[in-house]
Short mmCIF file of C-alpha atoms and ligand atoms in Angstrom, two decimals:
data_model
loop_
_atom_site.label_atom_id
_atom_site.label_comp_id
_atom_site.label_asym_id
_atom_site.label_seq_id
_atom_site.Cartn_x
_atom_site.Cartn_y
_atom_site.Cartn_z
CA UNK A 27 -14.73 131.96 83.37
CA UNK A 28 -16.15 133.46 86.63
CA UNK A 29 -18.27 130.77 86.46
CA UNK A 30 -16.40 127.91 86.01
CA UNK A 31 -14.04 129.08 88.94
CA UNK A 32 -16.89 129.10 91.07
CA UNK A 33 -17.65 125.06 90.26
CA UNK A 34 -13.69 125.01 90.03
CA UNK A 35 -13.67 125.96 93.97
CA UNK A 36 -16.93 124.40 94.92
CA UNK A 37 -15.64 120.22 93.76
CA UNK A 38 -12.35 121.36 95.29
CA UNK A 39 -13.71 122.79 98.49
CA UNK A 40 -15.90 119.52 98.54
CA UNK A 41 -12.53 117.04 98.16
CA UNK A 42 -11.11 119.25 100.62
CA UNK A 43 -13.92 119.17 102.97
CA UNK A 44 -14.09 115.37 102.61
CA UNK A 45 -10.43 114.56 103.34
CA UNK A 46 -10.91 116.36 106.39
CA UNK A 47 -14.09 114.68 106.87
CA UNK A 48 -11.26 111.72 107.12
CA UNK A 49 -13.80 108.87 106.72
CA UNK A 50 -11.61 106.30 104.44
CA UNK A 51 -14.16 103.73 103.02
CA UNK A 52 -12.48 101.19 104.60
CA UNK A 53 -10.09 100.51 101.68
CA UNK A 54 -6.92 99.22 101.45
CA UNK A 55 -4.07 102.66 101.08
CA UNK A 56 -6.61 105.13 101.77
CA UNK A 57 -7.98 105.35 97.80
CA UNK A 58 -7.30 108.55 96.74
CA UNK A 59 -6.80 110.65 99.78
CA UNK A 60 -3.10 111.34 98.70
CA UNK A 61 -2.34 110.58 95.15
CA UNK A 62 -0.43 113.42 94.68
CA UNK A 63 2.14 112.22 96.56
CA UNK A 64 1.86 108.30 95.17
CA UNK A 65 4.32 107.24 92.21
CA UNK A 66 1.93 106.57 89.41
CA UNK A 67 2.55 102.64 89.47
CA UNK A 68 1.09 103.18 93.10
CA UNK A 69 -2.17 105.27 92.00
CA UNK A 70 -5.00 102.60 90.91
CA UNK A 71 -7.66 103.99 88.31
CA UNK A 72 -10.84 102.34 88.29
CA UNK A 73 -12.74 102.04 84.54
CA UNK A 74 -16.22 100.83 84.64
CA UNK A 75 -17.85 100.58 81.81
CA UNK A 76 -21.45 99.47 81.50
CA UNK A 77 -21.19 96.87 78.61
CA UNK A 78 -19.33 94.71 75.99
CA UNK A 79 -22.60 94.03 73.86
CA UNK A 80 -21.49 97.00 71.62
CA UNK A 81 -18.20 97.78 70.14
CA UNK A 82 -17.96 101.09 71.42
CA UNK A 83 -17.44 100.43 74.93
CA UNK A 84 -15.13 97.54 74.62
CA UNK A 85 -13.15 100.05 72.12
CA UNK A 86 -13.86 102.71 75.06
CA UNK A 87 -12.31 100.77 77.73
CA UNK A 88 -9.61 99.17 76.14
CA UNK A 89 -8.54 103.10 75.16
CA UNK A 90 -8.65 104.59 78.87
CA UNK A 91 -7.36 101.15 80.23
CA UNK A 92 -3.76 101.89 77.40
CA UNK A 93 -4.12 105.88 77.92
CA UNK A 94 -3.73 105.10 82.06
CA UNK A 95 -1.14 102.34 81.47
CA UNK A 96 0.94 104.23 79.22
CA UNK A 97 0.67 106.82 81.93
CA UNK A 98 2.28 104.60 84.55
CA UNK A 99 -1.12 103.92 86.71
CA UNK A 100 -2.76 100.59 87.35
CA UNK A 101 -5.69 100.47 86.34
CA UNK A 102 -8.86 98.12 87.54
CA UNK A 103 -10.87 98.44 83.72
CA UNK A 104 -14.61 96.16 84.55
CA UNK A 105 -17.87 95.76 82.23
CA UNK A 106 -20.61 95.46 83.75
CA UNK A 107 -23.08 93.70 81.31
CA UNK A 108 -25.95 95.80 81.42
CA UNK A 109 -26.68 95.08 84.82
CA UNK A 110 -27.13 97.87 87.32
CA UNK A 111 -26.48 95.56 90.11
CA UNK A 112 -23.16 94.36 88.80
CA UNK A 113 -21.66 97.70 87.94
CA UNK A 114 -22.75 98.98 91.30
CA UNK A 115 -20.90 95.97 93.06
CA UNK A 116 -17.66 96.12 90.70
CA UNK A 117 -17.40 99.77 91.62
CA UNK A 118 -17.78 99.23 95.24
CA UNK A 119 -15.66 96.53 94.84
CA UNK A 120 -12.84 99.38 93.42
CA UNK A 121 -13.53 101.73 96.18
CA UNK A 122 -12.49 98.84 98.99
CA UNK A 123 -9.37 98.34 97.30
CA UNK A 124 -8.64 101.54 97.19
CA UNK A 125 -9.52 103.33 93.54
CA UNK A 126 -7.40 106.67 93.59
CA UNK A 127 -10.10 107.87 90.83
CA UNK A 128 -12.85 106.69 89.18
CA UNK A 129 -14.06 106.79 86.24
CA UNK A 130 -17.59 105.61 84.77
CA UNK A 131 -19.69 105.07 81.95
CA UNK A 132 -22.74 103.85 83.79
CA UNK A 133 -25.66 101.79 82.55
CA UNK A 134 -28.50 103.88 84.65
CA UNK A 135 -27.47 107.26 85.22
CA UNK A 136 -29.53 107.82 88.43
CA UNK A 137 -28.36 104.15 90.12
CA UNK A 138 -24.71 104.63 91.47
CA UNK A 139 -25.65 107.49 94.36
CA UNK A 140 -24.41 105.51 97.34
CA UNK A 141 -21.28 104.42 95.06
CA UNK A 142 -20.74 107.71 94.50
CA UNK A 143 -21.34 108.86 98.44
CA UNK A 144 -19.07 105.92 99.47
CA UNK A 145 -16.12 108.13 96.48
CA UNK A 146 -16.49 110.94 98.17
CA UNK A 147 -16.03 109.66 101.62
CA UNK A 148 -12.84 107.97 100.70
CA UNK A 149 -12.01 111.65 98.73
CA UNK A 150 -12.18 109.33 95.34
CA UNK A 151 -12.50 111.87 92.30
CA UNK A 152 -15.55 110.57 89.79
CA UNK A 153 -15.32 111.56 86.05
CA UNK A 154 -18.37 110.37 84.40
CA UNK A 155 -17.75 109.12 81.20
CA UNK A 156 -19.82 109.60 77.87
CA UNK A 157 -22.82 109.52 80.26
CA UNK A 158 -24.14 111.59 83.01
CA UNK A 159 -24.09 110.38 86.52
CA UNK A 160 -27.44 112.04 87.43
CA UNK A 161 -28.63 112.76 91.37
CA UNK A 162 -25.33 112.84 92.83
CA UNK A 163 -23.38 115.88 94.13
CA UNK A 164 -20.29 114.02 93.75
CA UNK A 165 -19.67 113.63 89.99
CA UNK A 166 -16.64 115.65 90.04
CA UNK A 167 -15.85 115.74 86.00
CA UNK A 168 -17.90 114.35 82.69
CA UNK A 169 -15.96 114.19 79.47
CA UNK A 170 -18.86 113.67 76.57
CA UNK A 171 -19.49 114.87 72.98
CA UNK A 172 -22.14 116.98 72.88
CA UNK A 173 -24.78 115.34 72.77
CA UNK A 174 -27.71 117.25 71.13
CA UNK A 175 -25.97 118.03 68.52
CA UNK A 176 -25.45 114.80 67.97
CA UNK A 177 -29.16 114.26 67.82
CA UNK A 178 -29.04 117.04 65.30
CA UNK A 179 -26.98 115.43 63.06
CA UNK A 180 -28.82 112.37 63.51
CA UNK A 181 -31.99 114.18 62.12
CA UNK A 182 -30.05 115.91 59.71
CA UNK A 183 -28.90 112.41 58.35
CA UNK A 184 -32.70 111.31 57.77
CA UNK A 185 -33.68 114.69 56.28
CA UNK A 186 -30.81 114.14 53.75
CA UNK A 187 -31.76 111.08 53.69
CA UNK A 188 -34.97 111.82 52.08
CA UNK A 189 -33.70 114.46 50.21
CA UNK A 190 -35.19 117.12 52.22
CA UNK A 191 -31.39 118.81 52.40
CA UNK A 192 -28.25 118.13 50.78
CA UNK A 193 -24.85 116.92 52.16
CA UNK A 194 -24.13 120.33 52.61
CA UNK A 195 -26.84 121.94 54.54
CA UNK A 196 -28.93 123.57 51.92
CA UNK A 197 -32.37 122.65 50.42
CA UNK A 198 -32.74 119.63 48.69
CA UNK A 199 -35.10 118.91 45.70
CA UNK A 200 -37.53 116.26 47.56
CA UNK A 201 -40.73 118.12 48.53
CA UNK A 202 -42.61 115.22 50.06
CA UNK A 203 -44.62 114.19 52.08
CA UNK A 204 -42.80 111.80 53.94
CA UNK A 205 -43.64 109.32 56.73
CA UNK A 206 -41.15 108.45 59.36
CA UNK A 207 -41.10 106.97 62.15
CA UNK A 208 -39.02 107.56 65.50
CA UNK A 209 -36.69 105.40 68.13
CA UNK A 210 -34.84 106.85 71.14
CA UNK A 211 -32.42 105.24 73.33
CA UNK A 212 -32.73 104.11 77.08
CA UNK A 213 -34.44 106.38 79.13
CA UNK A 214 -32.30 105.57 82.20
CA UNK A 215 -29.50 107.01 79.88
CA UNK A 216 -29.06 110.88 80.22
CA UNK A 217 -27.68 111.25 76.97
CA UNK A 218 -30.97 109.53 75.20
CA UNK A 219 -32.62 112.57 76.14
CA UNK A 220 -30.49 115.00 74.69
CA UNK A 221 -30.41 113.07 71.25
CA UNK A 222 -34.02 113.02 71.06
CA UNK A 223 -34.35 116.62 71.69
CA UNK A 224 -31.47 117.62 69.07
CA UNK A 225 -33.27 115.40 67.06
CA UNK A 226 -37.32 116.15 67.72
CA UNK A 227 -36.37 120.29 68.00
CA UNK A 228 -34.87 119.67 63.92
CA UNK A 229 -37.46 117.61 62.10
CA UNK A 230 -40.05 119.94 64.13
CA UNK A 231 -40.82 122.20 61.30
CA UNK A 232 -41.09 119.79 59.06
CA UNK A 233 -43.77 118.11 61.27
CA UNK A 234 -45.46 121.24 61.74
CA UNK A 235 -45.88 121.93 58.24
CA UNK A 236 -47.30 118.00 57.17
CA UNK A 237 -43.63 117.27 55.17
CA UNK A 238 -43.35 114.71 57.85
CA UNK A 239 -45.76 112.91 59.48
CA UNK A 240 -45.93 109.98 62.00
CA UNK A 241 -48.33 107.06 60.85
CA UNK A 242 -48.09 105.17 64.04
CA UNK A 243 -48.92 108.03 65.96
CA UNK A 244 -46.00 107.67 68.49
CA UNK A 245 -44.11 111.02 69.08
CA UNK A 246 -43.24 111.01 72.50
CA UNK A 247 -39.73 109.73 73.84
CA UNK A 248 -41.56 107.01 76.17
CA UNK A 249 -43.11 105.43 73.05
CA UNK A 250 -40.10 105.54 71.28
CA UNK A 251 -37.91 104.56 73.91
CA UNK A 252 -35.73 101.20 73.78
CA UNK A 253 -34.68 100.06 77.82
CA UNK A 254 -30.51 99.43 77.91
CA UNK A 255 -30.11 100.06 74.42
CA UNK A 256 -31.31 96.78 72.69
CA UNK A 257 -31.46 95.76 69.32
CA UNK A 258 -33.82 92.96 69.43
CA UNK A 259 -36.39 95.52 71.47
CA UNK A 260 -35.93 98.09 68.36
CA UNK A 261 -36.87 95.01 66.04
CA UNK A 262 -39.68 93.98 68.11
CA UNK A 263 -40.71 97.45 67.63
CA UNK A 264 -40.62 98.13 64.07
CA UNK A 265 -42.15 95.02 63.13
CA UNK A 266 -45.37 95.96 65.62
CA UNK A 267 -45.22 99.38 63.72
CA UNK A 268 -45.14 98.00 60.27
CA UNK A 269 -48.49 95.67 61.65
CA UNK A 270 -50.01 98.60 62.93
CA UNK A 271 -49.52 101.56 60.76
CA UNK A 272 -48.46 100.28 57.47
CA UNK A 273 -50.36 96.85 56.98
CA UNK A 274 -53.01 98.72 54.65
CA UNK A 275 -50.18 99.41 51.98
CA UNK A 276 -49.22 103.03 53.47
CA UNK A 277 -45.31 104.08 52.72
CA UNK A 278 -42.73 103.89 55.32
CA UNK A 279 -39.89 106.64 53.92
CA UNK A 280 -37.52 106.80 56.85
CA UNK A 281 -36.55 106.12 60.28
CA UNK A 282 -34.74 107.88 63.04
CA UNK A 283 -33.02 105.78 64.94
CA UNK A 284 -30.43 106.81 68.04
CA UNK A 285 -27.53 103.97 67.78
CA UNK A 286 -26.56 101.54 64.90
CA UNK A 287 -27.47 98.45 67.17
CA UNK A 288 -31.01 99.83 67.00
CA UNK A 289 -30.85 100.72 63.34
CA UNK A 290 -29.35 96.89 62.57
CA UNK A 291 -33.05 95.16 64.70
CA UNK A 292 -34.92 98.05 62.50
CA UNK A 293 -33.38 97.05 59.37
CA UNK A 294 -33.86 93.67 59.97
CA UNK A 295 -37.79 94.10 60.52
CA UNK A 296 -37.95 96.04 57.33
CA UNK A 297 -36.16 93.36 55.20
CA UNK A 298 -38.33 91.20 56.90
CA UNK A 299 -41.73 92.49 55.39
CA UNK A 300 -39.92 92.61 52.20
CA UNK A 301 -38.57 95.98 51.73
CA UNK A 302 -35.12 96.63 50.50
CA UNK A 303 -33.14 95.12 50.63
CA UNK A 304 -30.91 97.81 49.72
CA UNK A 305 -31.77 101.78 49.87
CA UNK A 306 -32.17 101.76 46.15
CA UNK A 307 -34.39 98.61 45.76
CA UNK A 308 -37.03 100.83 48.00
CA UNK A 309 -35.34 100.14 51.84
CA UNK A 310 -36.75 103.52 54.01
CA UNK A 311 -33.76 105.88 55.17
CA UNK A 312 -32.16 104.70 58.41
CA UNK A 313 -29.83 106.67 60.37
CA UNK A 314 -27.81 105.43 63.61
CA UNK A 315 -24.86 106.41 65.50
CA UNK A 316 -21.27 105.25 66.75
CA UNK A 317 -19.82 103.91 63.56
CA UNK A 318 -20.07 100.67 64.37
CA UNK A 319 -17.87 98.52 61.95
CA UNK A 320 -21.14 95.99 60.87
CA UNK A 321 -23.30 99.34 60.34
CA UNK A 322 -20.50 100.84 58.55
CA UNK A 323 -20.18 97.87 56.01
CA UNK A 324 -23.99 98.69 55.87
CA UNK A 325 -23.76 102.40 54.94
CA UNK A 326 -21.15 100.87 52.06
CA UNK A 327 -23.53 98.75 50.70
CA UNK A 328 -26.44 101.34 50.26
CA UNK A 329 -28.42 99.84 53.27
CA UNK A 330 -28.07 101.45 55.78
CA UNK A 331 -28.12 105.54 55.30
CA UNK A 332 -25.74 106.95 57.94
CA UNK A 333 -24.57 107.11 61.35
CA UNK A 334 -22.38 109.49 63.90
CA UNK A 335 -19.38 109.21 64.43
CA UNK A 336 -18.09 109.89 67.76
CA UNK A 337 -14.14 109.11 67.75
CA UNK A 338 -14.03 106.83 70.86
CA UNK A 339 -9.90 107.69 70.47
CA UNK A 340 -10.68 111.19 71.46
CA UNK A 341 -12.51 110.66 74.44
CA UNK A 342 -10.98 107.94 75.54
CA UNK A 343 -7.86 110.44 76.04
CA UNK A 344 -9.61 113.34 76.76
CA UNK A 345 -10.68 111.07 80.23
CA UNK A 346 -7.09 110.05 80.86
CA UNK A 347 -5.81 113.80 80.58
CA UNK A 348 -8.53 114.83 82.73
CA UNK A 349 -7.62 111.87 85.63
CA UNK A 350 -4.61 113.30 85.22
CA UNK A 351 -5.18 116.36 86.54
CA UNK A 352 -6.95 114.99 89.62
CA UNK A 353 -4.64 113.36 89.97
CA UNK A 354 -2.07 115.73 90.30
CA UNK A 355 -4.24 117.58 92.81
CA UNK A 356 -5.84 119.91 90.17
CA UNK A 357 -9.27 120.76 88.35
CA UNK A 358 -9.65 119.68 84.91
CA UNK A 359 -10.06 121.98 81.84
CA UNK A 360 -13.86 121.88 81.21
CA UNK A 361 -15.32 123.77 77.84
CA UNK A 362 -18.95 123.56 79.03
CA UNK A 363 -19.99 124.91 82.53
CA UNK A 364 -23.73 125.09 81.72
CA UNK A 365 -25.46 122.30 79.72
CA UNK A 366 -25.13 119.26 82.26
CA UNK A 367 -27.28 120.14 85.46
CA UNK A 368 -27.22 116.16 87.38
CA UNK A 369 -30.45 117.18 89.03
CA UNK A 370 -28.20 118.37 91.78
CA UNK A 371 -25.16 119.92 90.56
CA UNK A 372 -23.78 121.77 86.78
CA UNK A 373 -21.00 119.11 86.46
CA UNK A 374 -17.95 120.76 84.63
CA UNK A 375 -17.99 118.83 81.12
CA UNK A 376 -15.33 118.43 77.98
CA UNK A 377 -17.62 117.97 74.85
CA UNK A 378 -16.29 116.47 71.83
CA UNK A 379 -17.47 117.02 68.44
CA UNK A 380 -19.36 114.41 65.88
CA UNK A 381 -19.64 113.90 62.03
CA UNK A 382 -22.10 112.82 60.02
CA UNK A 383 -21.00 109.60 58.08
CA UNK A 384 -22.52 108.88 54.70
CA UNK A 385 -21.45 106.21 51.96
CA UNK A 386 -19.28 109.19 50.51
CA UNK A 387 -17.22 110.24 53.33
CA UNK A 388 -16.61 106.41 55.07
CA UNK A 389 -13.17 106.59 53.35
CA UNK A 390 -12.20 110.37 54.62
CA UNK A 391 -13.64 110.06 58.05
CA UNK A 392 -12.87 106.30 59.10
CA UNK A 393 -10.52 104.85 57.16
CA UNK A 394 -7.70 108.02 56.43
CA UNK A 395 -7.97 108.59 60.47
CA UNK A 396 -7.27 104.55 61.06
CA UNK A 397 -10.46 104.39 62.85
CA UNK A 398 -11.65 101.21 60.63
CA UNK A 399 -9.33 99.85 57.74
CA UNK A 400 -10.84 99.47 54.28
CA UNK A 401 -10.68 95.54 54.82
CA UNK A 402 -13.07 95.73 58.05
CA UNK A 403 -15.35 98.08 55.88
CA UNK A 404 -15.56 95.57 53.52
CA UNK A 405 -15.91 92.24 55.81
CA UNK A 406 -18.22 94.59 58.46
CA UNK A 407 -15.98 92.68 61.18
CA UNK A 408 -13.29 94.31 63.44
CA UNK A 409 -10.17 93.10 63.03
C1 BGC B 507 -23.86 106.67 73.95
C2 BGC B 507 -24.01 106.29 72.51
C3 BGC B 507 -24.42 104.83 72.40
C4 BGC B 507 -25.54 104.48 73.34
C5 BGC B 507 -25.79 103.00 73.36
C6 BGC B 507 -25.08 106.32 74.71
O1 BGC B 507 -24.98 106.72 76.01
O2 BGC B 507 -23.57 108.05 74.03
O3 BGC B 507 -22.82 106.51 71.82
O4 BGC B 507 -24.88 104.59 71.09
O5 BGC B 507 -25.25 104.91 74.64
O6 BGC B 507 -24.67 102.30 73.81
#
């Protein structure tokens, strides 16, 4: 608590320090120097989000663009394509016509510094959605789910995968050995980190003690890495690790992959040397993340093993209530005051919580809580 205050009074001494500072960025009414005062239809929210290539963030921005509109605000909602340069012009773009608050899920977490100089200049609050602005003392808020645990569960997928554990967290009747072989996300993206540790720190005692071993030889998060995210990169990949490690007839038993994009490229490479193509008919364990509706139609058919879901719903909101409060001139609730150090600043965080989704519980967890209808699950396409 005594904590929290503390960062509580040290964002709010900073906004306060800045309005006097007085230096508008040159925008149109002054961005967010008195939104208290503004009706809401006056008060303009600025969404960026860094891509429409995956479902997620469309799904993300579409949910904070309704959750502000139903709130009375306008909101600016942008993608930016994967391109640091774009997402760095459509935010400037927000702040010169005025933003009252920002909020960003950014493509390279250490890029938007002078973005983020030029918010706090105009007294602009900054939540930093999903992932971490790094570098910057002027990420004001970050609404997330936690994010090692998600790489937890992610390893936890592909150890029940394999039949290491059960469903249920106890011991499973598989003894091995097993090989696997390991994919992280986009450097450049704070939260890759933190899934690879969840992940790396739970299938560590299993590598210690030879149940799991690594025939490629790549363990570290630069070797496994995949830049912005991309599936054809994780394809690429897996196919040059199937030539490398596993030409001479050795088993591949499972893979850990970060995001179902990556898991749908890694699936494709193993199909492509023949294996599979279903779990059953020999296809290695892959695991993923973000529910994705063409990974979920997967995980139906026995191909692909599981993924995470993070309810997009939930954060979506849990950004609008926390704009809300900046809004209104106060400090958000935050339930985590000590995991996300920017490099510069703790930045007060909301974590969310994630599932595990396996063929068994698609219906309970995606389809009772109208996330995906039984149709799409069928199909694999959104509706
Ligand atoms: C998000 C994941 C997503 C990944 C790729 C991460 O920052 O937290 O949900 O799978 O980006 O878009």
């Amino acid at each position: 608590m005594r904590k929290y205050g503390l960062v509580a009074l040290g964002t709010a001494g900073l906004l306060a320090l800045s309005a006097c500072a007085g230096e508008g960025a040159g925008s149109g009414d002054g961005g967010g120097d008195d939104a208290g005062s503004q009706a809401p239809e006056d008060i303009l929210v600025g969404v960026s989000m860094p891509t429409q290539t995956s479902e997620r963030w469309i799904a993300d921005g579409e949910a904070v663009e309704s959750g502000l509109t139903d709130a009375g605000y306008e909101v600016d909602l942008q993608f930016a394509n994967d391109d640091i340069p774009t997402q760095s012009q459509q935010i400037d773009q927000m702040i010169t016509t005025g933003a009252d608050l920002l909020i960003i899920g950014a493509i390279d977490g250490t890029a938007l510094s002078s973005q983020l100089e030029a918010a706090a200049a105009a007294n602009i609050p900054v939540i930093s959605y999903d992932r971490l602005i790094r570098d910057s003392e002027h990420v004001d808020f970050y609404v997330t789910f936690d994010n090692y645990q998600v790489g937890v569960q992610q390893a936890t997928s592909l150890l029940v995968g394999l039949g290491l554990l059960n469903e249920d967290g106890s011991e499973g009747d598989a003894e091995g050995p097993f090989n696997i072989e390991l994919f992280a996300g986009s450097l450049d993206d704070n939260n890759a980190h933190f899934f690879w540790d969840g992940a790396i720190e739970t299938l560590q005692p299993y590598l210690d003690d030879g149940t799991l071993t690594v025939p490629s030889g790549q363990t570290d998060i630069e070797q496994a890495a995949t830049l912005r995210w991309q599936q054809e990169t994780a394809q690429k990949r897996m196919e040059d690790l199937l030539t490398a490690a596993y030409s001479d007839g050795t088993e591949l038993h499972g893979v850990l992959s970060p995001y179902d994009g990556l898991s749908r490229g890694i699936i494709t490479a193993l199909q492509g040397v023949g294996m599979g193509p279903s779990i059953d008919e020999g296809l290695p364990i892959v695991t993923g993340q973000d529910a994705e509706i063409a990974s979920v139609a997967l995980i139906d058919q026995g191909v692909q093993f599981a993924t995470i879901f993070k309810d997009t719903r939930k954060l979506a909101e849990q950004a609008v209530v926390s704009g809300e409060a900046f809004l209104a001139g106060e400090e958000p609730e935050a339930n985590d005051t000590e995991t996300y150090d920017n490099g510069v600043q703790i930045v007060p965080s909301y974590l969310l919580d994630s599932d595990i989704v396996y063929a068994d519980n698609i219906e309970s967890l995606l389809i009772d809580s109208g996330y995906w209808t039984a149709d799409e699950v069928a199909s694999g396409v959104a509706e």
